[in-house]
């Protein structure tokens, strides 16, 4: 099954100012590299095992995360921006 990869910027606060740390999986950082350079050039990137795990961990006011938008509801995070990937046709493949 191929599914589009669509990352969102999630955070505890409601604006991008004051973000010092950005949590996510290594592949999300790679797939959103240009966006991060433009919008959050000075943040510290913290690599986590998965984007959903990042949603659990990034709970400080100065932290944000790249994850699936569904994690915003699961972990009570605000959605600041959506579709923040560099390639619009980015897909992942699931094999069952």
PDB file of C-alpha atoms in Angstrom:
ATOM      1  CA  UNK A   1       0.000   0.000   0.000  1.00  0.00           C
ATOM      2  CA  UNK A   2       1.414   3.396  -0.966  1.00  0.00           C
ATOM      3  CA  UNK A   3       0.310   6.403   1.064  1.00  0.00           C
ATOM      4  CA  UNK A   4       1.293  10.060   0.704  1.00  0.00           C
ATOM      5  CA  UNK A   5       3.560  11.412   3.435  1.00  0.00           C
ATOM      6  CA  UNK A   6       2.154  14.655   4.839  1.00  0.00           C
ATOM      7  CA  UNK A   7       3.965  16.251   7.739  1.00  0.00           C
ATOM      8  CA  UNK A   8       2.607  18.969  10.003  1.00  0.00           C
ATOM      9  CA  UNK A   9       4.317  21.246  12.493  1.00  0.00           C
ATOM     10  CA  UNK A  10       2.784  20.559  15.909  1.00  0.00           C
ATOM     11  CA  UNK A  11       3.497  22.326  19.159  1.00  0.00           C
ATOM     12  CA  UNK A  12       2.165  23.122  22.622  1.00  0.00           C
ATOM     13  CA  UNK A  13       2.093  26.886  21.999  1.00  0.00           C
ATOM     14  CA  UNK A  14       0.086  28.622  19.297  1.00  0.00           C
ATOM     15  CA  UNK A  15       2.884  30.400  17.420  1.00  0.00           C
ATOM     16  CA  UNK A  16       6.308  29.654  15.994  1.00  0.00           C
ATOM     17  CA  UNK A  17       8.220  32.240  18.052  1.00  0.00           C
ATOM     18  CA  UNK A  18      10.266  30.828  20.873  1.00  0.00           C
ATOM     19  CA  UNK A  19      10.735  27.367  19.367  1.00  0.00           C
ATOM     20  CA  UNK A  20      14.206  26.134  20.318  1.00  0.00           C
ATOM     21  CA  UNK A  21      13.914  22.369  19.754  1.00  0.00           C
ATOM     22  CA  UNK A  22      12.357  20.412  16.899  1.00  0.00           C
ATOM     23  CA  UNK A  23      11.665  16.705  17.439  1.00  0.00           C
ATOM     24  CA  UNK A  24      11.024  14.082  14.774  1.00  0.00           C
ATOM     25  CA  UNK A  25      12.230  10.984  13.002  1.00  0.00           C
ATOM     26  CA  UNK A  26      15.396  11.330  10.933  1.00  0.00           C
ATOM     27  CA  UNK A  27      13.512  10.762   7.665  1.00  0.00           C
ATOM     28  CA  UNK A  28      11.080  13.591   8.456  1.00  0.00           C
ATOM     29  CA  UNK A  29      14.001  15.980   8.926  1.00  0.00           C
ATOM     30  CA  UNK A  30      15.392  14.918   5.549  1.00  0.00           C
ATOM     31  CA  UNK A  31      12.025  15.182   3.795  1.00  0.00           C
ATOM     32  CA  UNK A  32      11.393  18.669   5.211  1.00  0.00           C
ATOM     33  CA  UNK A  33      14.961  20.009   5.078  1.00  0.00           C
ATOM     34  CA  UNK A  34      14.265  23.067   2.897  1.00  0.00           C
ATOM     35  CA  UNK A  35      11.161  24.023   4.869  1.00  0.00           C
ATOM     36  CA  UNK A  36      13.103  23.811   8.142  1.00  0.00           C
ATOM     37  CA  UNK A  37      15.929  25.945   6.724  1.00  0.00           C
ATOM     38  CA  UNK A  38      13.447  28.647   5.710  1.00  0.00           C
ATOM     39  CA  UNK A  39      11.127  28.633   8.732  1.00  0.00           C
ATOM     40  CA  UNK A  40      13.198  27.333  11.667  1.00  0.00           C
ATOM     41  CA  UNK A  41      16.861  27.775  10.723  1.00  0.00           C
ATOM     42  CA  UNK A  42      18.230  28.075  14.266  1.00  0.00           C
ATOM     43  CA  UNK A  43      16.388  25.293  16.085  1.00  0.00           C
ATOM     44  CA  UNK A  44      18.112  22.262  17.536  1.00  0.00           C
ATOM     45  CA  UNK A  45      16.934  19.125  15.742  1.00  0.00           C
ATOM     46  CA  UNK A  46      16.384  16.148  18.029  1.00  0.00           C
ATOM     47  CA  UNK A  47      16.082  12.773  16.300  1.00  0.00           C
ATOM     48  CA  UNK A  48      13.477  10.425  17.784  1.00  0.00           C
ATOM     49  CA  UNK A  49      12.548   6.849  16.820  1.00  0.00           C
ATOM     50  CA  UNK A  50       9.244   7.821  15.183  1.00  0.00           C
ATOM     51  CA  UNK A  51       7.127  10.868  14.437  1.00  0.00           C
ATOM     52  CA  UNK A  52       4.404   9.647  16.808  1.00  0.00           C
ATOM     53  CA  UNK A  53       6.972   9.215  19.588  1.00  0.00           C
ATOM     54  CA  UNK A  54       8.038  12.814  18.954  1.00  0.00           C
ATOM     55  CA  UNK A  55       4.454  13.912  19.626  1.00  0.00           C
ATOM     56  CA  UNK A  56       4.612  12.306  23.071  1.00  0.00           C
ATOM     57  CA  UNK A  57       8.004  13.772  23.960  1.00  0.00           C
ATOM     58  CA  UNK A  58       7.762  17.344  22.622  1.00  0.00           C
ATOM     59  CA  UNK A  59       5.626  18.752  25.419  1.00  0.00           C
ATOM     60  CA  UNK A  60       7.657  21.797  26.468  1.00  0.00           C
ATOM     61  CA  UNK A  61       6.574  25.321  25.465  1.00  0.00           C
ATOM     62  CA  UNK A  62       9.848  25.851  23.551  1.00  0.00           C
ATOM     63  CA  UNK A  63       9.559  22.592  21.582  1.00  0.00           C
ATOM     64  CA  UNK A  64       7.818  21.612  18.351  1.00  0.00           C
ATOM     65  CA  UNK A  65       7.641  18.477  16.246  1.00  0.00           C
ATOM     66  CA  UNK A  66       7.171  17.216  12.722  1.00  0.00           C
ATOM     67  CA  UNK A  67       4.506  14.542  12.710  1.00  0.00           C
ATOM     68  CA  UNK A  68       1.270  13.371  11.193  1.00  0.00           C
ATOM     69  CA  UNK A  69      -1.633  15.729  11.827  1.00  0.00           C
ATOM     70  CA  UNK A  70      -3.536  12.922  13.601  1.00  0.00           C
ATOM     71  CA  UNK A  71      -1.016  13.127  16.446  1.00  0.00           C
ATOM     72  CA  UNK A  72      -2.310  16.612  17.252  1.00  0.00           C
ATOM     73  CA  UNK A  73      -5.538  15.113  18.580  1.00  0.00           C
ATOM     74  CA  UNK A  74      -3.899  12.139  20.279  1.00  0.00           C
ATOM     75  CA  UNK A  75      -1.405  14.250  22.222  1.00  0.00           C
ATOM     76  CA  UNK A  76      -3.237  17.590  22.436  1.00  0.00           C
ATOM     77  CA  UNK A  77      -0.820  19.555  20.241  1.00  0.00           C
ATOM     78  CA  UNK A  78      -1.625  22.638  18.176  1.00  0.00           C
ATOM     79  CA  UNK A  79      -1.282  22.417  14.394  1.00  0.00           C
ATOM     80  CA  UNK A  80       0.710  25.390  13.192  1.00  0.00           C
ATOM     81  CA  UNK A  81       1.396  24.429   9.575  1.00  0.00           C
ATOM     82  CA  UNK A  82       0.492  21.488   7.366  1.00  0.00           C
ATOM     83  CA  UNK A  83       2.013  19.887   4.279  1.00  0.00           C
ATOM     84  CA  UNK A  84       5.538  21.019   5.105  1.00  0.00           C
ATOM     85  CA  UNK A  85       7.486  18.558   3.008  1.00  0.00           C
ATOM     86  CA  UNK A  86       9.923  19.437   0.237  1.00  0.00           C
ATOM     87  CA  UNK A  87       8.510  17.039  -2.401  1.00  0.00           C
ATOM     88  CA  UNK A  88       4.774  17.103  -3.062  1.00  0.00           C
ATOM     89  CA  UNK A  89       4.713  13.530  -4.413  1.00  0.00           C
ATOM     90  CA  UNK A  90       6.477  12.015  -1.382  1.00  0.00           C
ATOM     91  CA  UNK A  91       5.055   8.571  -0.531  1.00  0.00           C
ATOM     92  CA  UNK A  92       5.753   5.747   1.841  1.00  0.00           C
ATOM     93  CA  UNK A  93       5.093   2.089   1.188  1.00  0.00           C
ATOM     94  CA  UNK A  94       3.524  -0.294   3.691  1.00  0.00           C
ATOM     95  CA  UNK A  95       3.895  -4.012   3.146  1.00  0.00           C
ATOM     96  CA  UNK A  96       1.564  -6.414   4.934  1.00  0.00           C
TER      97      UNK A  96
END
